[in-house]
Amino acid sequence: MRYVLSNLGQGLRRNLSMHLAVILTLFVSLTLVGAGALLNRQAEKTSDQLGSELEITAYLCRDDDPNQSCQGEVTKQEKQRILATIEDNPEVASYRVESKETAFEKVKELYGPEEADRFEGPNAILGAEDLPESVWITLEDPSEFEGITSAIVGLDGVAKLVDQRETAGKIINTMEAMQRAALGIALLLVVSALLLVANTIRLAAFARRKEIGIMRLVGASTLYIALPFLLEALVTAVISVVLAGGALAGFQYFGVQQRFSDYLEFIPWVGWDDYVVALGVVAVLGPVLTLLPTLALTRKYVKV
Amino acid sequence: MRVIRFEKVTKTYPGTGGPALDDVSVDVEKGEFVFLVGSSGSGKSTVLRLILREARPTSGRVYVAGKEINRLAGWKVPRLRRQIGTVFQDFRLLQSKTVAENVAFAMQVTGHSPKEVRALVPETLELVGLDTKADRLPDELSGGEQQRVAVARAFVNRPMILIADEPTGNLDPTTSVGIMKLLDRINRTGTTVVMATHDHGIVDQMRKRVIELDHGKVVRDQAQGAYGFQH
């Protein structure tokens, strides 16, 4: 065992520049993969909150609705008529009704857990009854919406129509574009990381070819011969994962929490729970990316 | 007890003309000392490679220590090789390690405890006559001494078989005699020795079993032979 460990240190020092190259490449690619995972989650959260670009939202009247077209809370008959109109319209793919309670939950999520107490007790600034019911309509085709909007807009009980395509569409498109870019660059870097790992092993196997030859002859097991290579791969992977985790944590803390969430308050931002998921992806991917090629290549170079 | 058995073994390397070994059947008993002679390309090296399972026969069977080794699973090959010590013409020592470390290396990488290493390495160095040079580097030794280190490394795990591929090929005649005496001593401990060589003088002197190969065929197998034919 001591032999294996002293060999590990020696191997890492001997090939220091190659190992650094692997670590840096892996670090950047893992960070991008993690960022891609966070952006993916962010896009999901945003579209949950705002609706996707295929959606139109009809807010129904509530009690004391300031909107001109409302005369108090929407009645049962009015609501049935509205839903029937939506149901029959050929431009509609599907629809769902969002209750006052769901709307209330969304508002609470926007403010975050720190301010949850503002929505509780007798002094709550807002209750579920202050929010309108809404119908979220998904269109068959985002460019065909005039039929449905004109059909609903005049109905009794409808306060207003919001076309989500304008607000949500832009934000979600931007996020998806960023996610695609991050994952695209990550993919390129992953490929170069794999090539670097392969090269490192080739060099290390060449530097140790005499030793390996003797080990094979005297009957050292394949695992024993491959172990220094695998440990080296594991060490580089762990360092890269730690660096990437740190970079993502920095982005999450300084970027998302300290900046974005102040500028853009109407979107719920990714939290530390999402960071943990992204970190998990990175922590699995890192070792896999170094250990798999190492296993495959040591089998090739260190054939029994 | 048969330690090595070749049963109608043929070995053809892809892309070459004739077979390297052609229908060879040979038995080697435990404790025997066997010379493998023949010109370059006669198949000596192929025989050694097959015993070590560096190569597999194209047809026929090779048994070593009672096991049919061409049917041995890959992961069991290291276990087989621990029963075989190997010595080469070019010594193959690790230049950055001392004499003792080179010998210890063979034990360490096959999982022996430090205690076993401490016990067996000095004993083996004494056997090969290098106990006073344990801390020297290979560079500081003569060719004959380096080959003694290689023999010590091959023997330190107390193998059943010792394979020597032209062990005296790089040494002058006087030094060669020393190495042969050493191999003979190892043979007397019960270790089977198979030695491939070109060296007429040595073969004639030792009067051991001689197997001569020519173009992959056994043309002579003589109990107390000399290098050339003797009638």
XYZ file of C-alpha atoms in Angstrom:
535
model
C 0.000 0.000 0.000
C 2.814 2.384 0.859
C 4.335 1.545 -2.490
C 1.079 2.507 -4.229
C 0.838 5.819 -2.348
C 4.447 6.839 -2.929
C 3.925 5.964 -6.570
C 0.851 8.185 -6.671
C 2.792 11.216 -5.439
C 5.598 10.458 -7.865
C 3.201 10.048 -10.779
C 1.435 13.314 -10.001
C 4.712 15.227 -9.784
C 6.248 13.651 -12.866
C 3.348 14.625 -15.062
C 2.464 17.833 -13.286
C 1.837 19.982 -16.364
C -0.417 17.364 -17.938
C -2.345 16.903 -14.716
C -2.807 20.661 -14.411
C -4.085 20.798 -17.973
C -6.582 18.027 -17.213
C -7.689 19.727 -13.991
C -8.202 23.126 -15.629
C -10.088 21.756 -18.601
C -12.197 19.531 -16.429
C -12.838 22.375 -13.990
C -14.152 24.708 -16.703
C -16.220 22.029 -18.414
C -17.740 20.819 -15.139
C -18.557 24.403 -14.155
C -20.338 24.884 -17.465
C -22.239 21.629 -17.076
C -23.268 22.731 -13.579
C -24.283 26.142 -14.903
C -26.288 24.402 -17.613
C -28.089 22.358 -14.965
C -28.831 25.498 -12.945
C -30.089 27.359 -16.031
C -32.291 24.415 -16.902
C -33.836 24.552 -13.443
C -34.130 28.332 -13.704
C -35.990 28.089 -17.003
C -38.377 25.569 -15.460
C -39.031 27.778 -12.469
C -39.561 30.805 -14.664
C -42.018 29.099 -16.934
C -43.888 27.658 -13.945
C -44.311 31.167 -12.649
C -44.936 33.102 -15.828
C -46.332 30.488 -18.123
C -44.623 29.396 -21.253
C -44.595 31.213 -24.544
C -47.535 29.084 -25.703
C -49.744 30.333 -22.935
C -52.356 33.026 -22.515
C -53.772 33.737 -19.093
C -57.314 34.895 -18.422
C -57.710 36.392 -14.956
C -61.238 36.064 -13.633
C -62.953 38.782 -11.664
C -62.618 38.798 -7.909
C -64.458 40.640 -5.235
C -63.726 44.372 -5.360
C -61.910 43.941 -8.644
C -60.648 47.381 -9.759
C -61.124 46.337 -13.373
C -63.981 48.111 -15.178
C -65.414 44.990 -16.747
C -65.985 43.318 -13.395
C -69.027 43.482 -11.185
C -67.798 41.588 -8.167
C -66.611 38.013 -7.872
C -67.094 35.830 -10.925
C -70.230 33.681 -10.616
C -70.482 29.972 -11.147
C -72.487 30.385 -14.350
C -70.055 32.941 -15.742
C -67.144 30.666 -15.025
C -68.864 27.701 -16.653
C -69.524 29.770 -19.761
C -65.933 30.954 -19.909
C -64.567 27.420 -19.607
C -67.016 26.124 -22.213
C -65.931 28.850 -24.636
C -62.293 27.930 -24.096
C -63.037 24.224 -24.401
C -64.764 24.664 -27.770
C -62.159 26.913 -29.330
C -60.032 25.152 -31.966
C -56.962 27.285 -31.213
C -56.774 25.906 -27.687
C -54.580 22.868 -27.054
C -55.355 22.595 -23.339
C -56.145 24.698 -20.334
C -55.986 24.550 -16.575
C -57.677 26.532 -13.882
C -55.459 28.067 -11.246
C -57.169 28.503 -7.907
C -56.774 31.462 -5.574
C -54.745 29.213 -3.280
C -52.252 28.303 -6.001
C -51.887 31.976 -6.914
C -51.250 32.712 -3.238
C -48.540 30.020 -3.072
C -46.830 31.552 -6.092
C -46.773 34.975 -4.485
C -45.290 33.483 -1.346
C -42.617 31.700 -3.355
C -41.672 34.958 -5.015
C -41.000 36.552 -1.652
C -39.096 33.524 -0.453
C -39.131 31.651 2.848
C -37.566 34.560 4.758
C -40.697 36.656 4.379
C -43.241 33.848 4.737
C -44.476 35.252 8.045
C -45.822 38.329 6.246
C -48.483 36.102 4.747
C -49.630 34.509 7.955
C -51.746 35.449 10.916
C -54.276 38.262 11.272
C -51.867 40.944 10.037
C -51.038 39.237 6.749
C -50.508 41.749 3.971
C -52.316 39.477 1.552
C -54.564 36.434 1.641
C -55.651 33.915 -0.961
C -59.050 35.676 -1.216
C -57.360 38.851 -2.477
C -56.052 37.092 -5.545
C -58.021 36.247 -8.675
C -58.706 32.831 -10.079
C -57.163 32.394 -13.509
C -57.366 30.127 -16.511
C -54.062 29.249 -18.223
C -54.675 28.444 -21.850
C -52.093 26.618 -23.903
C -52.323 27.368 -27.617
C -51.976 24.905 -30.452
C -49.864 27.427 -32.320
C -48.377 30.489 -30.655
C -49.072 32.636 -33.717
C -52.817 31.881 -33.732
C -54.406 33.488 -30.748
C -56.793 36.140 -32.051
C -59.848 33.882 -32.161
C -59.553 32.846 -28.554
C -58.662 36.278 -27.197
C -61.593 37.954 -28.906
C -63.896 35.144 -27.770
C -62.999 35.496 -24.102
C -62.258 39.152 -23.680
C -65.912 40.251 -23.840
C -67.296 37.538 -21.565
C -68.716 38.471 -18.208
C -66.456 37.545 -15.314
C -63.186 37.957 -17.225
C -61.064 40.733 -15.713
C -58.232 40.795 -18.189
C -56.208 38.690 -20.584
C -52.445 38.505 -20.297
C -50.445 37.329 -23.205
C -47.561 35.500 -21.563
C -45.688 35.212 -24.786
C -44.230 38.652 -24.462
C -42.926 38.559 -20.930
C -42.201 34.890 -20.500
C -41.127 34.179 -24.033
C -38.174 36.523 -24.023
C -36.857 35.523 -20.638
C -37.291 31.829 -21.209
C -35.759 32.027 -24.668
C -32.746 33.837 -23.278
C -32.299 31.276 -20.564
C -32.638 28.406 -22.953
C -30.130 29.974 -25.310
C -27.681 30.444 -22.439
C -28.225 26.871 -21.354
C -27.617 25.561 -24.854
C -24.471 27.666 -25.173
C -23.172 26.488 -21.793
C -23.823 22.830 -22.588
C -22.417 23.194 -26.105
C -19.145 24.664 -24.860
C -19.110 22.144 -22.035
C -19.389 19.333 -24.562
C -16.377 20.607 -26.507
C -14.381 20.949 -23.312
C -15.420 17.494 -22.143
C -14.073 16.071 -25.390
C -10.775 17.908 -24.933
C -10.630 16.807 -21.281
C -11.051 13.192 -22.427
C -8.257 13.595 -24.983
C -6.004 15.142 -22.339
C -6.705 12.298 -19.934
C -5.873 9.804 -22.664
C -2.634 11.611 -23.454
C -1.634 11.795 -19.812
C -2.068 8.066 -19.421
C -0.131 7.362 -22.582
C 2.772 9.455 -21.302
C 2.650 7.951 -17.823
C 2.490 4.410 -19.178
C 5.444 5.170 -21.422
C 7.477 6.656 -18.579
C 6.806 3.584 -16.474
C 6.975 0.967 -19.238
C 9.986 -0.845 -17.796
C 8.493 -1.018 -14.342
C 5.183 -2.196 -15.769
C 6.962 -4.840 -17.844
C 8.649 -6.223 -14.742
C 5.437 -6.096 -12.739
C 3.687 -8.166 -15.384
C 6.513 -10.681 -15.468
C 6.654 -11.260 -11.740
C 2.881 -11.593 -11.640
C 1.497 -8.338 -10.253
C -2.256 -8.271 -10.773
C -3.709 -6.020 -13.453
C -5.553 -4.027 -10.818
C -2.332 -3.484 -8.914
C -0.611 -2.223 -12.056
C -3.551 0.016 -12.977
C -4.091 1.337 -9.442
C -1.617 4.254 -9.594
C -3.238 5.389 -12.845
C -6.736 5.141 -11.382
C -5.725 6.994 -8.216
C -4.118 9.760 -10.255
C -7.297 10.053 -12.303
C -9.385 10.158 -9.135
C -7.246 12.872 -7.560
C -7.465 15.112 -10.651
C -11.227 14.510 -10.806
C -11.755 15.373 -7.143
C -9.731 18.581 -7.447
C -11.681 19.592 -10.562
C -15.027 18.849 -8.882
C -14.078 20.891 -5.812
C -13.017 23.830 -8.014
C -16.180 23.618 -10.118
C -18.335 23.344 -6.984
C -16.643 26.449 -5.600
C -17.136 28.393 -8.825
C -20.815 27.429 -8.961
C -21.294 28.342 -5.304
C -19.682 31.719 -5.997
C -21.985 32.241 -8.968
C -24.994 31.216 -6.918
C -24.117 33.493 -3.992
C -22.676 36.601 -5.635
C -24.534 36.363 -8.947
C -27.974 34.981 -8.290
C -28.609 35.881 -4.673
C -26.859 39.227 -4.439
C -27.646 40.652 -7.879
C -30.195 39.012 -10.148
C -32.781 38.461 -7.490
C -32.712 42.177 -6.657
C -33.053 43.324 -10.257
C -35.636 40.833 -11.407
C -37.974 40.293 -8.531
C -40.876 38.873 -10.460
C -39.069 35.607 -11.146
C -38.286 32.988 -8.500
C -34.559 32.291 -8.707
C -32.707 29.021 -8.306
C -31.865 28.303 -4.680
C -29.293 26.265 -2.783
C -31.384 23.108 -3.205
C -30.948 23.480 -6.976
C -27.239 24.134 -6.432
C -26.933 20.830 -4.568
C -28.531 19.021 -7.501
C -26.136 20.699 -9.957
C -23.216 19.856 -7.671
C -24.371 16.237 -7.605
C -24.333 16.120 -11.411
C -20.826 17.588 -11.449
C -19.558 15.295 -8.679
C -20.680 12.209 -10.590
C -19.599 13.416 -14.009
C -16.058 14.433 -12.965
C -14.794 11.034 -11.764
C -16.668 9.263 -14.570
C -14.913 11.436 -17.162
C -11.452 10.571 -15.859
C -11.907 7.022 -14.555
C -13.638 5.561 -17.607
C -10.935 6.523 -20.132
C -8.268 5.526 -17.600
C -9.786 2.077 -17.194
C -10.166 1.643 -20.925
C -6.654 2.851 -21.739
C -4.742 1.091 -18.977
C -6.326 -2.107 -20.228
C -4.889 -1.250 -23.619
C -1.413 -0.148 -22.522
C -0.990 -2.495 -19.593
C -2.312 -5.643 -21.215
C -1.460 -8.796 -19.316
C 5.367 -34.748 -11.736
C 5.272 -32.871 -15.013
C 5.789 -29.162 -14.583
C 5.572 -28.224 -18.244
C 3.811 -30.146 -20.960
C 3.420 -29.199 -24.623
C 0.859 -31.272 -26.498
C 1.018 -30.980 -30.306
C 1.565 -27.250 -30.017
C 1.561 -25.156 -33.173
C 1.990 -21.404 -33.081
C 1.625 -19.230 -36.141
C 2.119 -15.484 -35.904
C -0.197 -13.645 -38.280
C 1.545 -12.215 -41.331
C 4.521 -14.565 -41.224
C 5.272 -17.424 -43.564
C 5.611 -20.717 -41.725
C 4.619 -21.533 -38.159
C 6.992 -20.469 -35.365
C 6.299 -23.774 -33.664
C 5.138 -26.795 -35.607
C 3.430 -29.649 -33.784
C 5.738 -29.630 -30.759
C 5.214 -32.148 -27.939
C 7.533 -31.928 -24.944
C 7.362 -32.835 -21.256
C 9.506 -31.342 -18.531
C 9.595 -32.993 -15.100
C 9.860 -31.191 -11.807
C 13.445 -30.401 -10.896
C 14.813 -30.852 -14.401
C 17.381 -28.543 -15.994
C 16.632 -28.138 -19.698
C 18.589 -26.331 -22.382
C 16.632 -25.057 -25.326
C 18.983 -24.670 -28.269
C 18.679 -23.788 -31.928
C 19.464 -20.940 -34.286
C 17.667 -17.608 -34.198
C 14.102 -18.002 -35.374
C 14.004 -21.697 -34.519
C 11.177 -21.122 -32.027
C 13.022 -20.971 -28.672
C 11.529 -17.646 -27.684
C 8.076 -18.769 -28.718
C 8.340 -21.743 -26.353
C 9.240 -19.399 -23.481
C 6.452 -16.968 -24.397
C 3.935 -19.809 -24.406
C 5.071 -20.996 -20.956
C 4.656 -17.457 -19.618
C 1.376 -17.111 -21.479
C 2.657 -14.033 -23.229
C 1.282 -15.823 -26.265
C -1.321 -18.528 -26.846
C -0.880 -21.533 -29.133
C -2.686 -21.553 -32.465
C -3.475 -25.199 -31.830
C -2.498 -27.807 -29.264
C -2.271 -27.460 -25.496
C 0.233 -26.047 -23.039
C 0.169 -27.188 -19.411
C 2.159 -25.430 -16.713
C 2.036 -26.634 -13.110
C -0.830 -28.953 -14.022
C -3.043 -26.250 -15.522
C -3.930 -25.875 -19.174
C -2.833 -22.287 -19.446
C -4.260 -21.376 -22.819
C -7.671 -21.819 -21.215
C -6.734 -19.777 -18.164
C -8.847 -16.658 -17.588
C -6.940 -13.402 -18.043
C -7.188 -12.415 -14.394
C -5.578 -15.685 -13.325
C -2.481 -15.116 -15.445
C -0.639 -13.074 -12.756
C -1.071 -15.999 -10.352
C 0.531 -18.299 -12.920
C 3.446 -15.935 -13.438
C 4.167 -15.850 -9.707
C 5.158 -19.496 -10.056
C 7.634 -18.661 -12.807
C 10.788 -16.594 -12.423
C 12.260 -15.006 -15.536
C 15.772 -13.863 -16.423
C 16.700 -12.066 -19.638
C 19.795 -11.355 -21.631
C 19.440 -7.611 -20.950
C 18.889 -7.964 -17.152
C 15.903 -5.535 -17.094
C 16.705 -3.938 -13.753
C 15.178 -0.668 -12.586
C 18.077 1.786 -12.704
C 16.664 4.110 -10.053
C 16.422 1.350 -7.454
C 19.217 -0.272 -5.486
C 20.055 -3.964 -5.732
C 17.962 -4.773 -2.674
C 15.082 -2.596 -3.878
C 15.085 -4.291 -7.272
C 14.758 -7.677 -5.608
C 12.199 -6.388 -3.094
C 10.134 -4.903 -5.948
C 9.175 -8.375 -7.172
C 7.835 -9.199 -3.714
C 6.121 -5.868 -3.046
C 4.111 -5.812 -6.267
C 2.887 -9.346 -5.692
C 1.515 -8.429 -2.313
C 4.106 -9.773 0.133
C 4.243 -8.175 3.548
C 7.180 -5.919 4.492
C 8.139 -8.557 7.039
C 8.481 -11.234 4.366
C 10.437 -8.800 2.202
C 12.862 -8.018 5.018
C 13.405 -11.716 5.643
C 13.739 -13.039 2.100
C 15.623 -10.298 0.250
C 18.908 -10.524 2.234
C 18.723 -14.311 2.156
C 18.343 -14.326 -1.622
C 21.100 -11.747 -2.109
C 23.385 -13.953 -0.072
C 22.479 -16.920 -2.272
C 23.553 -15.015 -5.400
C 26.641 -13.631 -3.660
C 25.637 -9.971 -3.580
C 24.890 -9.511 0.114
C 27.657 -6.906 0.370
C 26.318 -4.861 -2.528
C 22.670 -4.566 -1.477
C 22.722 -0.760 -1.482
C 24.466 -0.276 -4.830
C 22.662 0.939 -7.933
C 22.696 -1.319 -11.023
C 24.945 1.201 -12.809
C 27.681 0.564 -10.278
C 27.752 -3.197 -10.935
C 29.414 -5.325 -13.588
C 27.295 -7.177 -16.138
C 27.678 -10.443 -14.295
C 26.628 -8.835 -11.030
C 23.607 -7.225 -12.667
C 22.554 -10.603 -13.999
C 22.906 -12.004 -10.471
C 20.503 -9.319 -9.284
C 18.082 -10.361 -12.024
C 18.409 -14.005 -10.944
C 17.801 -12.987 -7.332
C 14.678 -11.086 -8.375
C 13.440 -14.077 -10.377
C 14.090 -16.455 -7.500
C 13.056 -14.378 -4.491
C 9.420 -15.532 -4.711
C 10.688 -19.149 -4.779
C 9.080 -20.027 -8.123
C 8.414 -23.553 -9.312
C 10.016 -22.786 -12.668
C 12.881 -20.485 -13.630
C 13.006 -19.381 -17.244
C 16.219 -17.906 -18.570
C 16.346 -16.398 -22.060
C 20.003 -16.197 -23.152
C 21.099 -15.199 -19.623
C 24.775 -15.305 -20.586
C 24.328 -13.621 -23.958
C 25.875 -10.327 -22.787
C 28.543 -11.806 -20.521
C 32.107 -12.971 -21.031
C 32.818 -16.730 -20.670
C 34.242 -16.529 -17.141
C 31.316 -14.533 -15.834
C 28.955 -16.868 -17.674
C 30.303 -19.837 -15.775
C 29.481 -18.034 -12.525
C 25.892 -17.455 -13.639
C 25.567 -21.097 -14.716
C 26.811 -22.271 -11.332
C 24.188 -20.057 -9.744
C 21.410 -21.470 -11.956
C 22.652 -24.963 -11.151
C 22.470 -24.208 -7.440
C 18.921 -22.917 -7.844
C 18.070 -26.051 -9.807
C 19.297 -28.178 -6.908
C 16.725 -26.553 -4.604
C 14.100 -28.312 -6.741
C 13.318 -25.448 -9.096
C 12.855 -26.484 -12.700
C 15.121 -24.443 -14.979
C 14.456 -23.891 -18.674
C 17.216 -21.987 -20.413
C 17.333 -20.879 -24.015
C 20.890 -20.358 -25.224
C 23.320 -20.151 -28.117
C 26.310 -20.842 -25.930
C 27.939 -24.125 -27.044
C 30.555 -24.160 -24.312
C 28.038 -23.972 -21.512
C 25.737 -26.637 -22.901
C 28.633 -29.018 -23.515
C 29.985 -28.445 -20.033
C 26.772 -28.845 -18.066
C 25.648 -32.136 -19.591
C 21.974 -31.540 -18.984
C 18.959 -32.352 -21.070
C 19.038 -30.594 -24.450
C 16.036 -29.866 -26.635
C 17.007 -28.604 -30.065
C 14.556 -26.730 -32.230
C 14.848 -26.091 -35.955
C 12.230 -24.203 -37.915
C 9.718 -24.766 -35.147
C 10.219 -28.519 -34.882
C 11.936 -30.523 -32.154
C 14.858 -32.183 -33.961
C 16.581 -33.546 -30.863
C 15.682 -34.265 -27.247
C 18.654 -35.762 -25.466
C 18.980 -36.595 -21.778
C 22.617 -35.534 -21.223
C 23.321 -33.724 -24.422
C 25.850 -31.377 -25.896
C 25.148 -28.415 -28.158
C 25.908 -30.202 -31.420
C 25.089 -33.808 -32.370
C 27.256 -36.366 -30.670
C 27.242 -39.976 -31.711
